[in-house]
Amino acid sequence: MHHADLVSALNEHSDDLQRVLRKRLSEPTDVADVIQELWLRILMLPATDRIRHPRAFLFRAALNLAIDLFRRRAGDLQRRVELVAVEEHP
C-alpha cells in the first residue's frame, strides 16, 4: 500500500472519522489535532503491503491517537496535582 492509497482513503472517510472522534473527544480542536497527527503518521509510514483494509487501519490509528491524547492529558493533570501538593506541604 502506498501513501497515495492511504491519503485517498483518508479523504474518502474523513467525515466518518471526524464523526467518530467527536463522540470521544469533547473539544473540536482535539478532533482536528488527531486528524492532523493522522495525516503526519500516514506520510511518515514506509510503503507496505500489510495494510489490507485501509478504512479499518485509519479508524484504529485515529482512535489510538485519541487514546494517546487522553493519556498525555492524564499525565499532565497528575503532575499538576503533585506540584500543588508539594507547594502546599513543602
PDB file of N, CA and C in Angstrom:
ATOM      1  N   MET A   1       0.854  -1.175   0.000  1.00  0.00           N
ATOM      2  CA  MET A   1       0.000   0.000   0.000  1.00  0.00           C
ATOM      3  C   MET A   1       0.900   1.238   0.000  1.00  0.00           C
ATOM      4  N   HIS A   2       0.563   2.172  -0.814  1.00  0.00           N
ATOM      5  CA  HIS A   2       1.352   3.388  -0.937  1.00  0.00           C
ATOM      6  C   HIS A   2       0.657   4.532  -0.205  1.00  0.00           C
ATOM      7  N   HIS A   3       1.411   5.578   0.040  1.00  0.00           N
ATOM      8  CA  HIS A   3       0.847   6.754   0.714  1.00  0.00           C
ATOM      9  C   HIS A   3      -0.389   7.275  -0.005  1.00  0.00           C
ATOM     10  N   ALA A   4      -0.342   7.263  -1.302  1.00  0.00           N
ATOM     11  CA  ALA A   4      -1.472   7.787  -2.083  1.00  0.00           C
ATOM     12  C   ALA A   4      -2.754   7.012  -1.786  1.00  0.00           C
ATOM     13  N   ASP A   5      -2.630   5.700  -1.571  1.00  0.00           N
ATOM     14  CA  ASP A   5      -3.815   4.895  -1.254  1.00  0.00           C
ATOM     15  C   ASP A   5      -4.396   5.274   0.103  1.00  0.00           C
ATOM     16  N   LEU A   6      -3.520   5.466   1.086  1.00  0.00           N
ATOM     17  CA  LEU A   6      -3.996   5.851   2.414  1.00  0.00           C
ATOM     18  C   LEU A   6      -4.541   7.277   2.424  1.00  0.00           C
ATOM     19  N   VAL A   7      -3.891   8.158   1.700  1.00  0.00           N
ATOM     20  CA  VAL A   7      -4.386   9.537   1.607  1.00  0.00           C
ATOM     21  C   VAL A   7      -5.759   9.545   0.949  1.00  0.00           C
ATOM     22  N   SER A   8      -5.910   8.762  -0.096  1.00  0.00           N
ATOM     23  CA  SER A   8      -7.201   8.655  -0.767  1.00  0.00           C
ATOM     24  C   SER A   8      -8.259   8.114   0.191  1.00  0.00           C
ATOM     25  N   ALA A   9      -7.910   7.085   0.959  1.00  0.00           N
ATOM     26  CA  ALA A   9      -8.856   6.521   1.935  1.00  0.00           C
ATOM     27  C   ALA A   9      -9.188   7.530   3.020  1.00  0.00           C
ATOM     28  N   LEU A  10      -8.190   8.287   3.456  1.00  0.00           N
ATOM     29  CA  LEU A  10      -8.439   9.308   4.480  1.00  0.00           C
ATOM     30  C   LEU A  10      -9.365  10.393   3.945  1.00  0.00           C
ATOM     31  N   ASN A  11      -9.156  10.810   2.729  1.00  0.00           N
ATOM     32  CA  ASN A  11     -10.058  11.801   2.123  1.00  0.00           C
ATOM     33  C   ASN A  11     -11.471  11.243   2.006  1.00  0.00           C
ATOM     34  N   GLU A  12     -11.573   9.989   1.610  1.00  0.00           N
ATOM     35  CA  GLU A  12     -12.877   9.360   1.418  1.00  0.00           C
ATOM     36  C   GLU A  12     -13.636   9.201   2.738  1.00  0.00           C
ATOM     37  N   HIS A  13     -12.930   8.888   3.816  1.00  0.00           N
ATOM     38  CA  HIS A  13     -13.581   8.583   5.092  1.00  0.00           C
ATOM     39  C   HIS A  13     -13.419   9.680   6.136  1.00  0.00           C
ATOM     40  N   SER A  14     -12.964  10.829   5.719  1.00  0.00           N
ATOM     41  CA  SER A  14     -12.694  11.927   6.649  1.00  0.00           C
ATOM     42  C   SER A  14     -13.918  12.315   7.481  1.00  0.00           C
ATOM     43  N   ASP A  15     -15.069  12.442   6.849  1.00  0.00           N
ATOM     44  CA  ASP A  15     -16.279  12.831   7.586  1.00  0.00           C
ATOM     45  C   ASP A  15     -16.644  11.793   8.646  1.00  0.00           C
ATOM     46  N   ASP A  16     -16.552  10.516   8.283  1.00  0.00           N
ATOM     47  CA  ASP A  16     -16.864   9.453   9.240  1.00  0.00           C
ATOM     48  C   ASP A  16     -15.852   9.437  10.390  1.00  0.00           C
ATOM     49  N   LEU A  17     -14.585   9.618  10.066  1.00  0.00           N
ATOM     50  CA  LEU A  17     -13.557   9.665  11.106  1.00  0.00           C
ATOM     51  C   LEU A  17     -13.822  10.810  12.079  1.00  0.00           C
ATOM     52  N   GLN A  18     -14.125  11.977  11.546  1.00  0.00           N
ATOM     53  CA  GLN A  18     -14.389  13.127  12.403  1.00  0.00           C
ATOM     54  C   GLN A  18     -15.613  12.887  13.280  1.00  0.00           C
ATOM     55  N   ARG A  19     -16.621  12.265  12.726  1.00  0.00           N
ATOM     56  CA  ARG A  19     -17.839  11.968  13.488  1.00  0.00           C
ATOM     57  C   ARG A  19     -17.528  11.034  14.673  1.00  0.00           C
ATOM     58  N   VAL A  20     -16.748   9.996  14.409  1.00  0.00           N
ATOM     59  CA  VAL A  20     -16.376   9.044  15.462  1.00  0.00           C
ATOM     60  C   VAL A  20     -15.529   9.735  16.527  1.00  0.00           C
ATOM     61  N   LEU A  21     -14.592  10.560  16.099  1.00  0.00           N
ATOM     62  CA  LEU A  21     -13.729  11.254  17.056  1.00  0.00           C
ATOM     63  C   LEU A  21     -14.503  12.272  17.886  1.00  0.00           C
ATOM     64  N   ARG A  22     -15.479  12.937  17.274  1.00  0.00           N
ATOM     65  CA  ARG A  22     -16.289  13.918  18.024  1.00  0.00           C
ATOM     66  C   ARG A  22     -17.058  13.250  19.157  1.00  0.00           C
ATOM     67  N   LYS A  23     -17.412  11.975  18.985  1.00  0.00           N
ATOM     68  CA  LYS A  23     -18.113  11.248  20.043  1.00  0.00           C
ATOM     69  C   LYS A  23     -17.195  10.952  21.223  1.00  0.00           C
ATOM     70  N   ARG A  24     -15.898  10.906  20.967  1.00  0.00           N
ATOM     71  CA  ARG A  24     -14.951  10.533  22.009  1.00  0.00           C
ATOM     72  C   ARG A  24     -14.167  11.714  22.573  1.00  0.00           C
ATOM     73  N   LEU A  25     -14.065  12.782  21.811  1.00  0.00           N
ATOM     74  CA  LEU A  25     -13.293  13.952  22.238  1.00  0.00           C
ATOM     75  C   LEU A  25     -14.231  15.131  22.399  1.00  0.00           C
ATOM     76  N   SER A  26     -14.113  15.825  23.518  1.00  0.00           N
ATOM     77  CA  SER A  26     -15.063  16.899  23.797  1.00  0.00           C
ATOM     78  C   SER A  26     -14.732  18.202  23.074  1.00  0.00           C
ATOM     79  N   GLU A  27     -13.477  18.401  22.739  1.00  0.00           N
ATOM     80  CA  GLU A  27     -13.059  19.653  22.103  1.00  0.00           C
ATOM     81  C   GLU A  27     -12.883  19.487  20.595  1.00  0.00           C
ATOM     82  N   PRO A  28     -13.504  20.350  19.806  1.00  0.00           N
ATOM     83  CA  PRO A  28     -13.320  20.285  18.346  1.00  0.00           C
ATOM     84  C   PRO A  28     -11.854  20.415  17.933  1.00  0.00           C
ATOM     85  N   THR A  29     -11.096  21.187  18.693  1.00  0.00           N
ATOM     86  CA  THR A  29      -9.671  21.333  18.349  1.00  0.00           C
ATOM     87  C   THR A  29      -8.922  20.012  18.546  1.00  0.00           C
ATOM     88  N   ASP A  30      -9.374  19.195  19.498  1.00  0.00           N
ATOM     89  CA  ASP A  30      -8.753  17.886  19.693  1.00  0.00           C
ATOM     90  C   ASP A  30      -9.006  16.985  18.491  1.00  0.00           C
ATOM     91  N   VAL A  31     -10.205  17.043  17.958  1.00  0.00           N
ATOM     92  CA  VAL A  31     -10.530  16.258  16.759  1.00  0.00           C
ATOM     93  C   VAL A  31      -9.610  16.678  15.614  1.00  0.00           C
ATOM     94  N   ALA A  32      -9.473  17.963  15.420  1.00  0.00           N
ATOM     95  CA  ALA A  32      -8.604  18.480  14.352  1.00  0.00           C
ATOM     96  C   ALA A  32      -7.153  18.064  14.591  1.00  0.00           C
ATOM     97  N   ASP A  33      -6.704  18.102  15.848  1.00  0.00           N
ATOM     98  CA  ASP A  33      -5.330  17.711  16.161  1.00  0.00           C
ATOM     99  C   ASP A  33      -5.087  16.231  15.860  1.00  0.00           C
ATOM    100  N   VAL A  34      -6.039  15.384  16.206  1.00  0.00           N
ATOM    101  CA  VAL A  34      -5.894  13.954  15.945  1.00  0.00           C
ATOM    102  C   VAL A  34      -5.864  13.693  14.440  1.00  0.00           C
ATOM    103  N   ILE A  35      -6.739  14.343  13.699  1.00  0.00           N
ATOM    104  CA  ILE A  35      -6.749  14.169  12.236  1.00  0.00           C
ATOM    105  C   ILE A  35      -5.428  14.643  11.632  1.00  0.00           C
ATOM    106  N   GLN A  36      -4.926  15.772  12.104  1.00  0.00           N
ATOM    107  CA  GLN A  36      -3.659  16.281  11.597  1.00  0.00           C
ATOM    108  C   GLN A  36      -2.516  15.320  11.925  1.00  0.00           C
ATOM    109  N   GLU A  37      -2.502  14.800  13.134  1.00  0.00           N
ATOM    110  CA  GLU A  37      -1.473  13.831  13.510  1.00  0.00           C
ATOM    111  C   GLU A  37      -1.583  12.566  12.663  1.00  0.00           C
ATOM    112  N   LEU A  38      -2.803  12.162  12.346  1.00  0.00           N
ATOM    113  CA  LEU A  38      -3.009  11.000  11.489  1.00  0.00           C
ATOM    114  C   LEU A  38      -2.418  11.244  10.098  1.00  0.00           C
ATOM    115  N   TRP A  39      -2.638  12.429   9.569  1.00  0.00           N
ATOM    116  CA  TRP A  39      -2.031  12.791   8.271  1.00  0.00           C
ATOM    117  C   TRP A  39      -0.514  12.652   8.339  1.00  0.00           C
ATOM    118  N   LEU A  40       0.077  13.201   9.389  1.00  0.00           N
ATOM    119  CA  LEU A  40       1.535  13.135   9.517  1.00  0.00           C
ATOM    120  C   LEU A  40       2.028  11.698   9.619  1.00  0.00           C
ATOM    121  N   ARG A  41       1.326  10.895  10.393  1.00  0.00           N
ATOM    122  CA  ARG A  41       1.724   9.494  10.552  1.00  0.00           C
ATOM    123  C   ARG A  41       1.644   8.747   9.220  1.00  0.00           C
ATOM    124  N   ILE A  42       0.604   9.024   8.453  1.00  0.00           N
ATOM    125  CA  ILE A  42       0.463   8.376   7.143  1.00  0.00           C
ATOM    126  C   ILE A  42       1.625   8.757   6.242  1.00  0.00           C
ATOM    127  N   LEU A  43       1.973  10.026   6.241  1.00  0.00           N
ATOM    128  CA  LEU A  43       3.052  10.475   5.362  1.00  0.00           C
ATOM    129  C   LEU A  43       4.412   9.927   5.788  1.00  0.00           C
ATOM    130  N   MET A  44       4.557   9.569   7.063  1.00  0.00           N
ATOM    131  CA  MET A  44       5.833   9.034   7.560  1.00  0.00           C
ATOM    132  C   MET A  44       5.913   7.514   7.441  1.00  0.00           C
ATOM    133  N   LEU A  45       4.794   6.858   7.158  1.00  0.00           N
ATOM    134  CA  LEU A  45       4.795   5.403   7.045  1.00  0.00           C
ATOM    135  C   LEU A  45       5.597   4.947   5.829  1.00  0.00           C
ATOM    136  N   PRO A  46       6.381   3.902   6.014  1.00  0.00           N
ATOM    137  CA  PRO A  46       7.023   3.328   4.828  1.00  0.00           C
ATOM    138  C   PRO A  46       5.972   2.569   4.003  1.00  0.00           C
ATOM    139  N   ALA A  47       6.220   2.441   2.728  1.00  0.00           N
ATOM    140  CA  ALA A  47       5.294   1.691   1.873  1.00  0.00           C
ATOM    141  C   ALA A  47       5.239   0.251   2.362  1.00  0.00           C
ATOM    142  N   THR A  48       4.045  -0.299   2.421  1.00  0.00           N
ATOM    143  CA  THR A  48       3.875  -1.660   2.922  1.00  0.00           C
ATOM    144  C   THR A  48       2.709  -2.340   2.229  1.00  0.00           C
ATOM    145  N   ASP A  49       2.756  -3.634   2.186  1.00  0.00           N
ATOM    146  CA  ASP A  49       1.624  -4.385   1.629  1.00  0.00           C
ATOM    147  C   ASP A  49       0.838  -5.055   2.757  1.00  0.00           C
ATOM    148  N   ARG A  50       1.123  -4.683   3.995  1.00  0.00           N
ATOM    149  CA  ARG A  50       0.485  -5.304   5.156  1.00  0.00           C
ATOM    150  C   ARG A  50      -0.862  -4.679   5.504  1.00  0.00           C
ATOM    151  N   ILE A  51      -1.169  -3.517   4.967  1.00  0.00           N
ATOM    152  CA  ILE A  51      -2.451  -2.864   5.251  1.00  0.00           C
ATOM    153  C   ILE A  51      -3.453  -3.334   4.198  1.00  0.00           C
ATOM    154  N   ARG A  52      -4.317  -4.231   4.613  1.00  0.00           N
ATOM    155  CA  ARG A  52      -5.288  -4.796   3.675  1.00  0.00           C
ATOM    156  C   ARG A  52      -6.606  -4.044   3.676  1.00  0.00           C
ATOM    157  N   HIS A  53      -6.914  -3.410   4.798  1.00  0.00           N
ATOM    158  CA  HIS A  53      -8.174  -2.696   4.946  1.00  0.00           C
ATOM    159  C   HIS A  53      -7.885  -1.260   5.387  1.00  0.00           C
ATOM    160  N   PRO A  54      -7.664  -0.372   4.419  1.00  0.00           N
ATOM    161  CA  PRO A  54      -7.259   1.000   4.752  1.00  0.00           C
ATOM    162  C   PRO A  54      -8.233   1.711   5.684  1.00  0.00           C
ATOM    163  N   ARG A  55      -9.536   1.519   5.488  1.00  0.00           N
ATOM    164  CA  ARG A  55     -10.517   2.198   6.330  1.00  0.00           C
ATOM    165  C   ARG A  55     -10.365   1.749   7.782  1.00  0.00           C
ATOM    166  N   ALA A  56     -10.277   0.464   8.011  1.00  0.00           N
ATOM    167  CA  ALA A  56     -10.101  -0.067   9.363  1.00  0.00           C
ATOM    168  C   ALA A  56      -8.790   0.424   9.971  1.00  0.00           C
ATOM    169  N   PHE A  57      -7.741   0.449   9.170  1.00  0.00           N
ATOM    170  CA  PHE A  57      -6.448   0.944   9.639  1.00  0.00           C
ATOM    171  C   PHE A  57      -6.559   2.393  10.099  1.00  0.00           C
ATOM    172  N   LEU A  58      -7.200   3.227   9.293  1.00  0.00           N
ATOM    173  CA  LEU A  58      -7.333   4.646   9.629  1.00  0.00           C
ATOM    174  C   LEU A  58      -8.136   4.856  10.907  1.00  0.00           C
ATOM    175  N   PHE A  59      -9.241   4.121  11.045  1.00  0.00           N
ATOM    176  CA  PHE A  59     -10.063   4.286  12.243  1.00  0.00           C
ATOM    177  C   PHE A  59      -9.310   3.827  13.482  1.00  0.00           C
ATOM    178  N   ARG A  60      -8.614   2.699  13.394  1.00  0.00           N
ATOM    179  CA  ARG A  60      -7.848   2.205  14.539  1.00  0.00           C
ATOM    180  C   ARG A  60      -6.739   3.191  14.883  1.00  0.00           C
ATOM    181  N   ALA A  61      -6.036   3.691  13.876  1.00  0.00           N
ATOM    182  CA  ALA A  61      -4.958   4.645  14.116  1.00  0.00           C
ATOM    183  C   ALA A  61      -5.495   5.929  14.756  1.00  0.00           C
ATOM    184  N   ALA A  62      -6.620   6.427  14.272  1.00  0.00           N
ATOM    185  CA  ALA A  62      -7.210   7.651  14.832  1.00  0.00           C
ATOM    186  C   ALA A  62      -7.638   7.434  16.283  1.00  0.00           C
ATOM    187  N   LEU A  63      -8.250   6.309  16.572  1.00  0.00           N
ATOM    188  CA  LEU A  63      -8.662   6.028  17.949  1.00  0.00           C
ATOM    189  C   LEU A  63      -7.451   5.850  18.861  1.00  0.00           C
ATOM    190  N   ASN A  64      -6.395   5.231  18.354  1.00  0.00           N
ATOM    191  CA  ASN A  64      -5.169   5.110  19.147  1.00  0.00           C
ATOM    192  C   ASN A  64      -4.571   6.482  19.446  1.00  0.00           C
ATOM    193  N   LEU A  65      -4.606   7.380  18.476  1.00  0.00           N
ATOM    194  CA  LEU A  65      -4.102   8.736  18.704  1.00  0.00           C
ATOM    195  C   LEU A  65      -4.962   9.472  19.729  1.00  0.00           C
ATOM    196  N   ALA A  66      -6.264   9.244  19.705  1.00  0.00           N
ATOM    197  CA  ALA A  66      -7.153   9.858  20.702  1.00  0.00           C
ATOM    198  C   ALA A  66      -6.829   9.319  22.095  1.00  0.00           C
ATOM    199  N   ILE A  67      -6.574   8.024  22.196  1.00  0.00           N
ATOM    200  CA  ILE A  67      -6.190   7.429  23.477  1.00  0.00           C
ATOM    201  C   ILE A  67      -4.869   8.023  23.962  1.00  0.00           C
ATOM    202  N   ASP A  68      -3.920   8.188  23.062  1.00  0.00           N
ATOM    203  CA  ASP A  68      -2.640   8.821  23.422  1.00  0.00           C
ATOM    204  C   ASP A  68      -2.858  10.225  23.968  1.00  0.00           C
ATOM    205  N   LEU A  69      -3.776  10.957  23.359  1.00  0.00           N
ATOM    206  CA  LEU A  69      -4.092  12.307  23.821  1.00  0.00           C
ATOM    207  C   LEU A  69      -4.646  12.272  25.246  1.00  0.00           C
ATOM    208  N   PHE A  70      -5.571  11.355  25.520  1.00  0.00           N
ATOM    209  CA  PHE A  70      -6.108  11.196  26.872  1.00  0.00           C
ATOM    210  C   PHE A  70      -4.999  10.886  27.870  1.00  0.00           C
ATOM    211  N   ARG A  71      -4.117   9.979  27.503  1.00  0.00           N
ATOM    212  CA  ARG A  71      -3.029   9.585  28.412  1.00  0.00           C
ATOM    213  C   ARG A  71      -2.093  10.748  28.705  1.00  0.00           C
ATOM    214  N   ARG A  72      -1.748  11.514  27.672  1.00  0.00           N
ATOM    215  CA  ARG A  72      -0.880  12.684  27.890  1.00  0.00           C
ATOM    216  C   ARG A  72      -1.542  13.669  28.839  1.00  0.00           C
ATOM    217  N   ARG A  73      -2.818  13.911  28.612  1.00  0.00           N
ATOM    218  CA  ARG A  73      -3.539  14.858  29.468  1.00  0.00           C
ATOM    219  C   ARG A  73      -3.648  14.345  30.895  1.00  0.00           C
ATOM    220  N   ALA A  74      -3.888  13.051  31.058  1.00  0.00           N
ATOM    221  CA  ALA A  74      -3.974  12.476  32.412  1.00  0.00           C
ATOM    222  C   ALA A  74      -2.626  12.601  33.117  1.00  0.00           C
ATOM    223  N   GLY A  75      -1.546  12.369  32.385  1.00  0.00           N
ATOM    224  CA  GLY A  75      -0.206  12.527  32.958  1.00  0.00           C
ATOM    225  C   GLY A  75       0.065  13.967  33.338  1.00  0.00           C
ATOM    226  N   ASP A  76      -0.343  14.898  32.498  1.00  0.00           N
ATOM    227  CA  ASP A  76      -0.167  16.324  32.804  1.00  0.00           C
ATOM    228  C   ASP A  76      -0.951  16.696  34.051  1.00  0.00           C
ATOM    229  N   LEU A  77      -2.168  16.212  34.150  1.00  0.00           N
ATOM    230  CA  LEU A  77      -3.004  16.508  35.307  1.00  0.00           C
ATOM    231  C   LEU A  77      -2.390  15.930  36.577  1.00  0.00           C
ATOM    232  N   GLN A  78      -1.881  14.706  36.503  1.00  0.00           N
ATOM    233  CA  GLN A  78      -1.249  14.081  37.664  1.00  0.00           C
ATOM    234  C   GLN A  78      -0.038  14.885  38.121  1.00  0.00           C
ATOM    235  N   ARG A  79       0.782  15.355  37.177  1.00  0.00           N
ATOM    236  CA  ARG A  79       1.949  16.160  37.537  1.00  0.00           C
ATOM    237  C   ARG A  79       1.523  17.468  38.187  1.00  0.00           C
ATOM    238  N   ARG A  80       0.458  18.088  37.696  1.00  0.00           N
ATOM    239  CA  ARG A  80      -0.025  19.331  38.311  1.00  0.00           C
ATOM    240  C   ARG A  80      -0.494  19.089  39.739  1.00  0.00           C
ATOM    241  N   VAL A  81      -1.216  17.993  39.941  1.00  0.00           N
ATOM    242  CA  VAL A  81      -1.698  17.662  41.286  1.00  0.00           C
ATOM    243  C   VAL A  81      -0.516  17.454  42.219  1.00  0.00           C
ATOM    244  N   GLU A  82       0.512  16.761  41.753  1.00  0.00           N
ATOM    245  CA  GLU A  82       1.698  16.526  42.574  1.00  0.00           C
ATOM    246  C   GLU A  82       2.409  17.834  42.903  1.00  0.00           C
ATOM    247  N   LEU A  83       2.490  18.734  41.933  1.00  0.00           N
ATOM    248  CA  LEU A  83       3.142  20.024  42.182  1.00  0.00           C
ATOM    249  C   LEU A  83       2.372  20.852  43.205  1.00  0.00           C
ATOM    250  N   VAL A  84       1.059  20.851  43.102  1.00  0.00           N
ATOM    251  CA  VAL A  84       0.223  21.593  44.057  1.00  0.00           C
ATOM    252  C   VAL A  84       0.419  20.998  45.443  1.00  0.00           C
ATOM    253  N   ALA A  85       0.457  19.687  45.537  1.00  0.00           N
ATOM    254  CA  ALA A  85       0.630  19.036  46.845  1.00  0.00           C
ATOM    255  C   ALA A  85       1.977  19.399  47.454  1.00  0.00           C
ATOM    256  N   VAL A  86       3.009  19.451  46.652  1.00  0.00           N
ATOM    257  CA  VAL A  86       4.349  19.811  47.139  1.00  0.00           C
ATOM    258  C   VAL A  86       4.372  21.279  47.566  1.00  0.00           C
ATOM    259  N   GLU A  87       3.723  22.143  46.806  1.00  0.00           N
ATOM    260  CA  GLU A  87       3.696  23.559  47.149  1.00  0.00           C
ATOM    261  C   GLU A  87       2.924  23.814  48.444  1.00  0.00           C
ATOM    262  N   GLU A  88       1.868  23.045  48.672  1.00  0.00           N
ATOM    263  CA  GLU A  88       1.054  23.233  49.870  1.00  0.00           C
ATOM    264  C   GLU A  88       1.722  22.633  51.100  1.00  0.00           C
ATOM    265  N   HIS A  89       2.505  21.579  50.904  1.00  0.00           N
ATOM    266  CA  HIS A  89       3.145  20.894  52.024  1.00  0.00           C
ATOM    267  C   HIS A  89       4.617  20.655  51.700  1.00  0.00           C
ATOM    268  N   PRO A  90       5.417  21.701  51.813  1.00  0.00           N
ATOM    269  CA  PRO A  90       6.846  21.540  51.447  1.00  0.00           C
ATOM    270  C   PRO A  90       7.615  20.633  52.415  1.00  0.00           C
TER     271      PRO A  90
END
